[in-house]
């Protein structure tokens, strides 16, 4: 009989998962599975609740990206009630969401992914962690901690909470911004932009250049991609826009979020705890064969920079041009998610500055009048881990009748399984493996920041 290698838990991710690698009698990989073990259940929790309460409930889905759930939920309730936020309310929501992206990207790249690259994938697991990074690169670690703290405290001070926020409200935002706050946020964001540019340059020199062979082989699969783009010119967007579903050959279709069910299906495997979205509109069904997948697309950072025509901010656009010159469009290598993550970090800082410099950002008119009623609304934002969909139907009293959520990570459960199997198959031969090889299998998962 064969052997099952269990990696439990998968370390340095933002949720809970384990990997099961099934070896045949010869010690080669027969199959491999990524098991996501969390049960959320929020779709049932919120039934019967007044819809305006829901944005303050669903932000508990994730302690790392609560702003994304908070704002997607507000957008869904806006739609159900037929209300359009004021321009300033809209911009303040986007600003908070983009600022939350800054903090998340610093957290993932430096705290969770960096140990594999700074210390090396074969380093002893006892030191292959953030403490090991601090000891190996204390100056870098100090800078990272200060920047992460700065970003979190800026959001906390302006919006009241950096985690489990309440500042977004149906129809707009709970409070206006005053000039002193604007100036303070501008100063802090300019500091963060300097760091973002430094981080990208550091990674290109000290990480990506040294691991190109690994990037080109580990967990590599060929799939389609899903992300949000500007309705007018197809440029990169994370708060509002149209959805773009791209095939592996680069062809694509755009659709409005309210129509997502016409393009995306949700598949369930008997061994999985979570739904697996797939591209229903491609008409090819669902197949996890990593050499010839069917219906599989990916979301998250790499997907977003693949589907967009360009970045809408100058430094991020320059970085995207360099990236595409090296890796093409669409880029498929899984570990390039890390590179894309740092391009997005630059964009998030630049976009926050743009929003703070918008002439109406301190307008006190931050919320439109709201009347609860029956309706359906679909709220979509780009969470760090992918396209986040909240779909609510309300009754005549404005209470939730039904809800469907597709969380960012969920889009990538199928491709993560494919990347795990590809990595395990390429690394484990004849029953020979060690902790370093098993960690490389984990690295294929960490790239998706699940």
Coordinates of C-alpha atoms in Angstrom, one line a residue:
X1 CA 0.0 0.0 0.0
X2 CA 1.0 3.6 -0.6
X3 CA 1.8 6.2 2.0
X4 CA 0.0 9.5 2.8
X5 CA 2.2 12.5 3.8
X6 CA 0.2 15.0 5.8
X7 CA 1.3 18.6 6.2
X8 CA -0.8 19.8 9.0
X9 CA -1.2 22.6 9.6
X10 CA 0.0 24.5 6.6
X11 CA 2.0 27.3 8.2
X12 CA 2.3 31.0 7.6
X13 CA -1.1 31.4 5.9
X14 CA -4.0 33.6 7.0
X15 CA -6.4 30.7 7.6
X16 CA -6.4 27.0 8.4
X17 CA -5.5 24.2 6.0
X18 CA -3.7 20.9 5.6
X19 CA -2.1 19.1 2.7
X20 CA -2.4 15.3 2.1
X21 CA 0.0 13.9 -0.4
X22 CA -0.8 10.3 -1.5
X23 CA 2.2 8.2 -2.7
X24 CA 1.8 5.0 -4.7
X25 CA 3.8 1.8 -3.9
X26 CA 6.8 3.2 -5.8
X27 CA 6.8 6.3 -3.7
X28 CA 5.7 8.6 -6.4
X29 CA 2.8 11.1 -6.1
X30 CA -0.5 9.5 -7.0
X31 CA -2.6 12.5 -5.8
X32 CA -2.5 15.5 -3.6
X33 CA -5.2 17.5 -1.8
X34 CA -5.4 20.9 -0.1
X35 CA -8.1 20.7 2.6
X36 CA -9.5 24.1 3.7
X37 CA -11.1 23.3 7.1
X38 CA -12.8 26.5 8.1
X39 CA -16.6 26.6 8.3
X40 CA -18.0 30.2 8.0
X41 CA -21.8 29.8 7.7
X42 CA -22.4 33.6 7.5
X43 CA -24.9 33.1 4.6
X44 CA -27.2 31.5 7.1
X45 CA -26.2 33.6 10.1
X46 CA -27.5 36.8 8.5
X47 CA -30.9 35.6 7.3
X48 CA -33.7 37.6 8.9
X49 CA -31.3 40.4 10.1
X50 CA -32.0 44.0 9.2
X51 CA -29.8 44.5 6.2
X52 CA -28.2 47.7 7.5
X53 CA -26.7 45.6 10.4
X54 CA -25.1 43.0 8.1
X55 CA -22.0 45.1 7.2
X56 CA -21.1 45.1 10.9
X57 CA -21.6 41.4 11.1
X58 CA -19.8 40.0 8.1
X59 CA -16.6 42.0 8.8
X60 CA -16.0 39.1 11.3
X61 CA -15.6 36.7 8.4
X62 CA -11.9 37.6 8.3
X63 CA -9.7 39.4 10.8
X64 CA -7.1 40.1 8.1
X65 CA -9.4 41.7 5.5
X66 CA -12.5 42.9 7.4
X67 CA -12.7 46.1 5.5
X68 CA -13.3 44.2 2.3
X69 CA -16.2 42.3 3.7
X70 CA -17.5 45.4 5.4
X71 CA -17.5 47.4 2.1
X72 CA -18.7 44.6 -0.2
X73 CA -21.6 44.2 2.2
X74 CA -22.4 47.9 2.2
X75 CA -22.4 47.9 -1.6
X76 CA -24.8 44.9 -1.7
X77 CA -27.2 46.6 0.7
X78 CA -27.0 49.8 -1.4
X79 CA -28.1 47.7 -4.4
X80 CA -30.9 46.0 -2.6
X81 CA -32.3 49.4 -1.3
X82 CA -31.6 51.1 -4.6
X83 CA -29.4 53.8 -3.1
X84 CA -26.4 55.5 -4.7
X85 CA -23.8 56.8 -2.2
X86 CA -22.7 60.4 -2.4
X87 CA -19.5 61.0 -4.4
X88 CA -17.6 61.8 -1.2
X89 CA -19.0 58.8 0.6
X90 CA -18.0 56.6 -2.3
X91 CA -14.4 58.0 -2.3
X92 CA -14.0 57.6 1.5
X93 CA -15.0 54.0 1.2
X94 CA -12.5 53.4 -1.6
X95 CA -9.8 55.2 0.4
X96 CA -10.3 53.0 3.4
X97 CA -10.3 49.8 1.3
X98 CA -7.2 50.8 -0.6
X99 CA -5.4 51.7 2.7
X100 CA -6.4 48.3 4.1
X101 CA -4.7 46.7 1.0
X102 CA -1.4 48.5 1.9
X103 CA -1.4 46.9 5.4
X104 CA -2.3 43.5 4.1
X105 CA 0.4 43.3 1.5
X106 CA 3.1 44.3 3.9
X107 CA 1.9 41.6 6.3
X108 CA 1.8 38.8 3.7
X109 CA 5.0 39.5 1.8
X110 CA 7.3 40.3 4.8
X111 CA 5.8 38.3 7.7
X112 CA 4.4 35.2 5.9
X113 CA 6.2 34.7 2.6
X114 CA 9.7 36.3 3.3
X115 CA 11.1 33.5 5.5
X116 CA 11.1 31.2 2.5
X117 CA 13.2 33.6 0.5
X118 CA 15.3 35.5 3.0
X119 CA 16.3 32.3 4.9
X120 CA 15.7 29.8 2.1
X121 CA 13.1 27.0 1.7
X122 CA 15.5 24.4 3.1
X123 CA 16.2 26.3 6.3
X124 CA 15.2 24.6 9.6
X125 CA 11.5 25.2 10.2
X126 CA 12.4 26.3 13.8
X127 CA 14.0 29.4 12.4
X128 CA 12.1 29.7 9.1
X129 CA 9.7 32.3 10.4
X130 CA 9.3 36.0 11.1
X131 CA 11.7 35.8 14.1
X132 CA 14.3 34.2 11.8
X133 CA 13.9 37.1 9.4
X134 CA 14.3 39.6 12.3
X135 CA 17.6 37.9 13.2
X136 CA 18.8 37.6 9.6
X137 CA 17.9 41.1 8.5
X138 CA 17.2 43.3 11.6
X139 CA 17.3 46.6 9.7
X140 CA 14.8 45.4 7.1
X141 CA 12.6 43.9 9.8
X142 CA 12.5 47.1 11.9
X143 CA 11.5 49.1 8.8
X144 CA 8.7 46.6 8.0
X145 CA 7.3 46.6 11.5
X146 CA 7.2 50.4 11.5
X147 CA 5.5 50.7 8.2
X148 CA 2.9 48.0 9.1
X149 CA 2.2 49.9 12.3
X150 CA 1.9 53.2 10.5
X151 CA -0.6 51.9 8.0
X152 CA -2.8 50.3 10.7
X153 CA -2.7 53.3 13.0
X154 CA -3.6 55.7 10.1
X155 CA -6.7 53.7 9.3
X156 CA -7.6 53.2 13.0
X157 CA -7.3 56.9 13.8
X158 CA -9.4 58.1 10.9
X159 CA -12.1 55.4 10.7
X160 CA -12.2 54.5 14.4
X161 CA -11.2 50.8 13.8
X162 CA -8.6 49.2 11.6
X163 CA -10.1 45.7 12.4
X164 CA -13.9 45.0 12.4
X165 CA -14.7 48.4 11.0
X166 CA -18.1 50.2 11.3
X167 CA -17.4 53.4 9.4
X168 CA -18.9 52.4 6.1
X169 CA -22.7 52.7 6.2
X170 CA -25.5 52.1 3.7
X171 CA -25.6 55.1 1.4
X172 CA -22.0 56.2 2.0
X173 CA -19.8 56.8 5.0
X174 CA -20.4 57.5 8.7
X175 CA -18.2 60.6 9.1
X176 CA -16.6 63.3 6.9
X177 CA -12.9 64.0 6.8
X178 CA -11.5 67.2 8.1
X179 CA -8.5 69.0 6.6
X180 CA -6.2 68.1 9.5
X181 CA -6.9 64.5 9.0
X182 CA -6.3 64.8 5.2
X183 CA -2.9 66.4 5.8
X184 CA -1.9 63.7 8.3
X185 CA -3.0 60.9 6.1
X186 CA -1.2 62.4 3.1
X187 CA 2.1 62.6 5.1
X188 CA 1.8 59.0 6.3
X189 CA 0.9 57.7 2.8
X190 CA 3.8 59.4 1.2
X191 CA 6.0 57.6 3.7
X192 CA 4.4 54.3 2.8
X193 CA 4.8 55.0 -0.9
X194 CA 8.5 55.4 -0.4
X195 CA 8.6 52.1 1.5
X196 CA 6.5 50.4 -1.2
X197 CA 9.0 51.4 -3.9
X198 CA 11.9 50.3 -1.7
X199 CA 10.2 46.9 -1.0
X200 CA 9.6 46.3 -4.7
X201 CA 13.3 47.1 -5.5
X202 CA 14.5 45.0 -2.6
X203 CA 12.4 42.0 -3.8
X204 CA 13.5 42.3 -7.4
X205 CA 17.2 42.3 -6.4
X206 CA 17.2 40.0 -3.3
X207 CA 14.3 37.6 -4.0
X208 CA 13.0 37.3 -7.5
X209 CA 16.4 37.4 -9.2
X210 CA 17.8 34.7 -7.0
X211 CA 14.8 32.3 -7.3
X212 CA 14.0 32.5 -11.0
X213 CA 14.4 28.8 -11.5
X214 CA 12.0 28.0 -8.7
X215 CA 9.6 30.7 -9.9
X216 CA 9.5 29.1 -13.3
X217 CA 8.8 25.6 -12.0
X218 CA 7.2 25.4 -8.6
X219 CA 3.4 25.0 -8.6
X220 CA 3.1 26.3 -12.2
X221 CA -0.3 25.7 -13.8
X222 CA -2.0 27.2 -16.8
X223 CA -5.4 28.8 -16.1
X224 CA -7.7 31.7 -16.7
X225 CA -8.0 34.7 -14.5
X226 CA -10.7 36.9 -12.9
X227 CA -10.4 40.5 -11.7
X228 CA -12.0 44.0 -11.6
X229 CA -11.2 46.7 -14.2
X230 CA -12.3 50.2 -14.9
X231 CA -15.5 50.4 -16.9
X232 CA -14.1 53.0 -19.2
X233 CA -10.6 52.0 -20.1
X234 CA -10.0 48.6 -18.5
X235 CA -7.4 49.9 -16.1
X236 CA -6.7 48.3 -12.7
X237 CA -9.3 48.7 -10.0
X238 CA -10.0 47.2 -6.6
X239 CA -13.0 49.0 -5.3
X240 CA -15.4 49.5 -8.2
X241 CA -15.6 48.5 -11.8
X242 CA -16.7 45.7 -14.1
X243 CA -15.5 42.1 -13.8
X244 CA -13.2 40.6 -16.4
X245 CA -12.9 36.9 -16.9
X246 CA -9.8 36.0 -19.0
X247 CA -9.0 32.7 -20.6
X248 CA -5.5 31.2 -20.5
X249 CA -4.9 32.5 -24.0
X250 CA -5.5 36.1 -23.0
X251 CA -9.0 36.4 -24.6
X252 CA -11.6 37.7 -22.2
X253 CA -15.2 38.8 -21.5
X254 CA -16.4 41.6 -19.3
X255 CA -19.6 41.6 -17.2
X256 CA -21.3 43.5 -14.4
X257 CA -21.1 42.1 -11.0
X258 CA -24.9 41.6 -10.7
X259 CA -24.6 39.1 -13.5
X260 CA -21.8 37.0 -11.9
X261 CA -24.0 33.8 -11.7
X262 CA -24.3 33.8 -15.6
X263 CA -20.5 33.4 -15.8
X264 CA -19.4 31.6 -12.6
X265 CA -20.6 28.3 -11.3
X266 CA -19.8 26.7 -7.9
X267 CA -18.6 23.1 -7.8
X268 CA -18.3 20.8 -4.8
X269 CA -15.9 17.9 -4.6
X270 CA -16.7 15.0 -2.1
X271 CA -13.3 15.4 -0.3
X272 CA -13.5 19.2 0.0
X273 CA -15.0 21.4 2.7
X274 CA -15.4 24.4 0.5
X275 CA -17.1 25.3 -2.8
X276 CA -14.9 25.6 -5.9
X277 CA -16.0 28.4 -8.3
X278 CA -15.3 27.8 -12.0
X279 CA -16.0 29.5 -15.3
X280 CA -19.4 28.2 -16.2
X281 CA -19.7 30.4 -19.2
X282 CA -16.8 28.7 -20.9
X283 CA -19.0 25.7 -21.4
X284 CA -16.3 23.1 -20.7
X285 CA -17.3 21.9 -17.3
X286 CA -14.9 21.4 -14.3
X287 CA -11.7 19.4 -14.2
X288 CA -8.8 19.7 -11.7
X289 CA -6.3 17.9 -14.0
X290 CA -3.3 20.3 -13.7
X291 CA -2.0 19.4 -17.1
X292 CA -5.3 19.9 -18.8
X293 CA -7.7 21.8 -16.5
X294 CA -11.3 22.7 -17.5
X295 CA -13.2 25.8 -16.2
X296 CA -10.4 26.8 -13.9
X297 CA -9.5 30.4 -13.3
X298 CA -7.5 32.2 -10.6
X299 CA -8.1 35.4 -8.7
X300 CA -5.9 37.6 -6.4
X301 CA -2.9 39.7 -7.2
X302 CA -1.5 37.9 -10.3
X303 CA -5.0 37.7 -11.8
X304 CA -5.7 41.4 -11.3
X305 CA -2.5 42.6 -13.0
X306 CA -3.1 40.0 -15.8
X307 CA -6.6 41.1 -16.6
X308 CA -6.1 44.9 -16.5
X309 CA -5.0 46.9 -19.5
X310 CA -2.8 49.1 -17.4
X311 CA -2.3 50.5 -13.9
X312 CA -3.8 53.9 -13.4
X313 CA -0.9 55.3 -11.4
X314 CA 2.5 56.1 -12.7
X315 CA 4.9 54.2 -10.5
X316 CA 2.7 51.1 -10.5
X317 CA 2.4 51.3 -14.3
X318 CA 6.2 51.4 -14.7
X319 CA 6.4 48.3 -12.6
X320 CA 3.7 46.6 -14.6
X321 CA 5.5 47.3 -17.9
X322 CA 8.7 45.8 -16.5
X323 CA 6.8 42.8 -15.2
X324 CA 5.1 42.2 -18.6
X325 CA 8.3 42.6 -20.5
X326 CA 9.8 39.8 -18.4
X327 CA 6.8 37.4 -18.0
X328 CA 4.2 38.3 -20.7
X329 CA 0.5 38.6 -20.4
X330 CA -1.1 36.6 -18.9
X331 CA 1.7 35.4 -16.7
X332 CA 1.1 32.0 -15.3
X333 CA 3.9 31.2 -12.8
X334 CA 2.4 30.8 -9.4
X335 CA 5.2 32.4 -7.4
X336 CA 4.7 35.6 -9.4
X337 CA 1.8 36.3 -7.1
X338 CA 4.4 37.7 -4.8
X339 CA 5.8 40.1 -7.5
X340 CA 2.3 41.2 -8.4
X341 CA 1.5 41.8 -4.7
X342 CA 4.3 44.4 -4.5
X343 CA 3.1 46.1 -7.7
X344 CA -0.3 46.4 -6.1
X345 CA 1.3 47.7 -2.9
X346 CA 2.8 50.6 -4.9
X347 CA -0.6 51.2 -6.6
X348 CA -2.4 51.2 -3.3
X349 CA -0.2 53.9 -1.9
X350 CA -0.4 56.0 -5.1
X351 CA -4.2 55.6 -5.3
X352 CA -4.6 56.6 -1.6
X353 CA -2.7 59.8 -2.3
X354 CA -4.9 60.5 -5.4
X355 CA -8.0 60.1 -3.3
X356 CA -6.7 62.4 -0.6
X357 CA -5.9 65.0 -3.2
X358 CA -9.4 64.9 -4.7
X359 CA -11.0 68.3 -4.2
X360 CA -14.2 66.9 -2.7
X361 CA -12.7 64.5 -0.2
X362 CA -13.5 66.8 2.8
X363 CA -17.1 67.6 1.6
X364 CA -19.4 66.9 4.7
X365 CA -22.1 65.3 2.4
X366 CA -21.0 61.7 2.9
X367 CA -24.3 59.8 3.0
X368 CA -27.3 59.6 0.8
X369 CA -30.8 59.1 2.2
X370 CA -31.8 55.4 2.7
X371 CA -35.2 53.7 2.7
X372 CA -35.2 50.0 3.5
X373 CA -37.2 47.9 0.9
X374 CA -37.3 44.7 -0.9
X375 CA -34.7 44.1 -3.6
X376 CA -31.5 42.4 -4.6
X377 CA -28.0 43.8 -4.5
X378 CA -24.6 42.4 -5.4
X379 CA -21.6 44.1 -3.8
X380 CA -18.1 43.3 -5.3
X381 CA -14.7 44.6 -4.2
X382 CA -11.2 43.1 -4.7
X383 CA -10.0 41.6 -1.5
X384 CA -6.3 40.9 -1.3
X385 CA -7.1 37.3 -1.8
X386 CA -9.4 37.8 -4.8
X387 CA -12.7 39.0 -6.1
X388 CA -15.2 39.2 -3.1
X389 CA -18.8 38.8 -3.9
X390 CA -21.7 39.5 -1.5
X391 CA -25.2 38.8 -3.0
X392 CA -28.2 39.7 -0.8
X393 CA -32.0 39.6 -1.3
X394 CA -34.1 41.6 1.1
X395 CA -37.8 41.5 2.0
X396 CA -40.3 44.4 2.2
X397 CA -39.0 45.3 5.7
X398 CA -35.4 45.5 4.5
X399 CA -34.4 42.2 6.2
X400 CA -32.2 39.6 4.6
X401 CA -34.2 36.8 2.9
X402 CA -31.2 35.0 1.3
X403 CA -27.5 35.5 0.7
X404 CA -24.7 34.1 -1.3
X405 CA -21.0 34.8 -0.7
X406 CA -18.0 33.9 -2.8
X407 CA -15.0 34.9 -0.7
X408 CA -11.7 35.8 -2.4
X409 CA -9.8 32.7 -1.3
X410 CA -12.6 30.5 -2.6
X411 CA -11.9 31.3 -6.2
X412 CA -8.4 29.9 -5.7
X413 CA -9.2 26.6 -3.9
X414 CA -9.3 24.6 -7.1
X415 CA -6.1 26.1 -8.6
X416 CA -4.3 25.8 -5.2
X417 CA -5.1 22.1 -5.3
X418 CA -3.7 21.9 -8.8
X419 CA -0.5 23.8 -7.8
X420 CA -0.1 21.5 -4.7
X421 CA -0.3 18.4 -6.9
X422 CA 2.1 19.9 -9.5
X423 CA 4.6 20.9 -6.9
X424 CA 4.4 17.5 -5.0
X425 CA 4.7 15.5 -8.3
X426 CA 7.7 17.4 -9.5
X427 CA 9.5 17.3 -6.1
X428 CA 8.8 13.8 -4.6
X429 CA 10.2 10.9 -6.5
X430 CA 10.7 7.3 -5.4
X431 CA 9.6 8.0 -1.8
X432 CA 12.4 10.4 -1.3
X433 CA 11.5 13.7 0.5
X434 CA 12.5 15.9 3.4
X435 CA 11.2 18.9 5.2
X436 CA 12.7 21.3 2.7
X437 CA 10.8 19.6 -0.2
X438 CA 7.6 19.6 1.8
X439 CA 8.0 23.3 2.6
X440 CA 8.3 24.0 -1.1
X441 CA 4.9 22.3 -1.6
X442 CA 3.6 24.7 1.1
X443 CA 5.2 27.6 -0.7
X444 CA 2.9 26.9 -3.7
X445 CA 0.0 27.5 -1.4
X446 CA 1.5 30.6 0.3
X447 CA 1.8 32.3 -3.0
X448 CA -2.0 32.6 -3.1
X449 CA -2.0 34.2 0.4
X450 CA -5.1 32.0 1.5

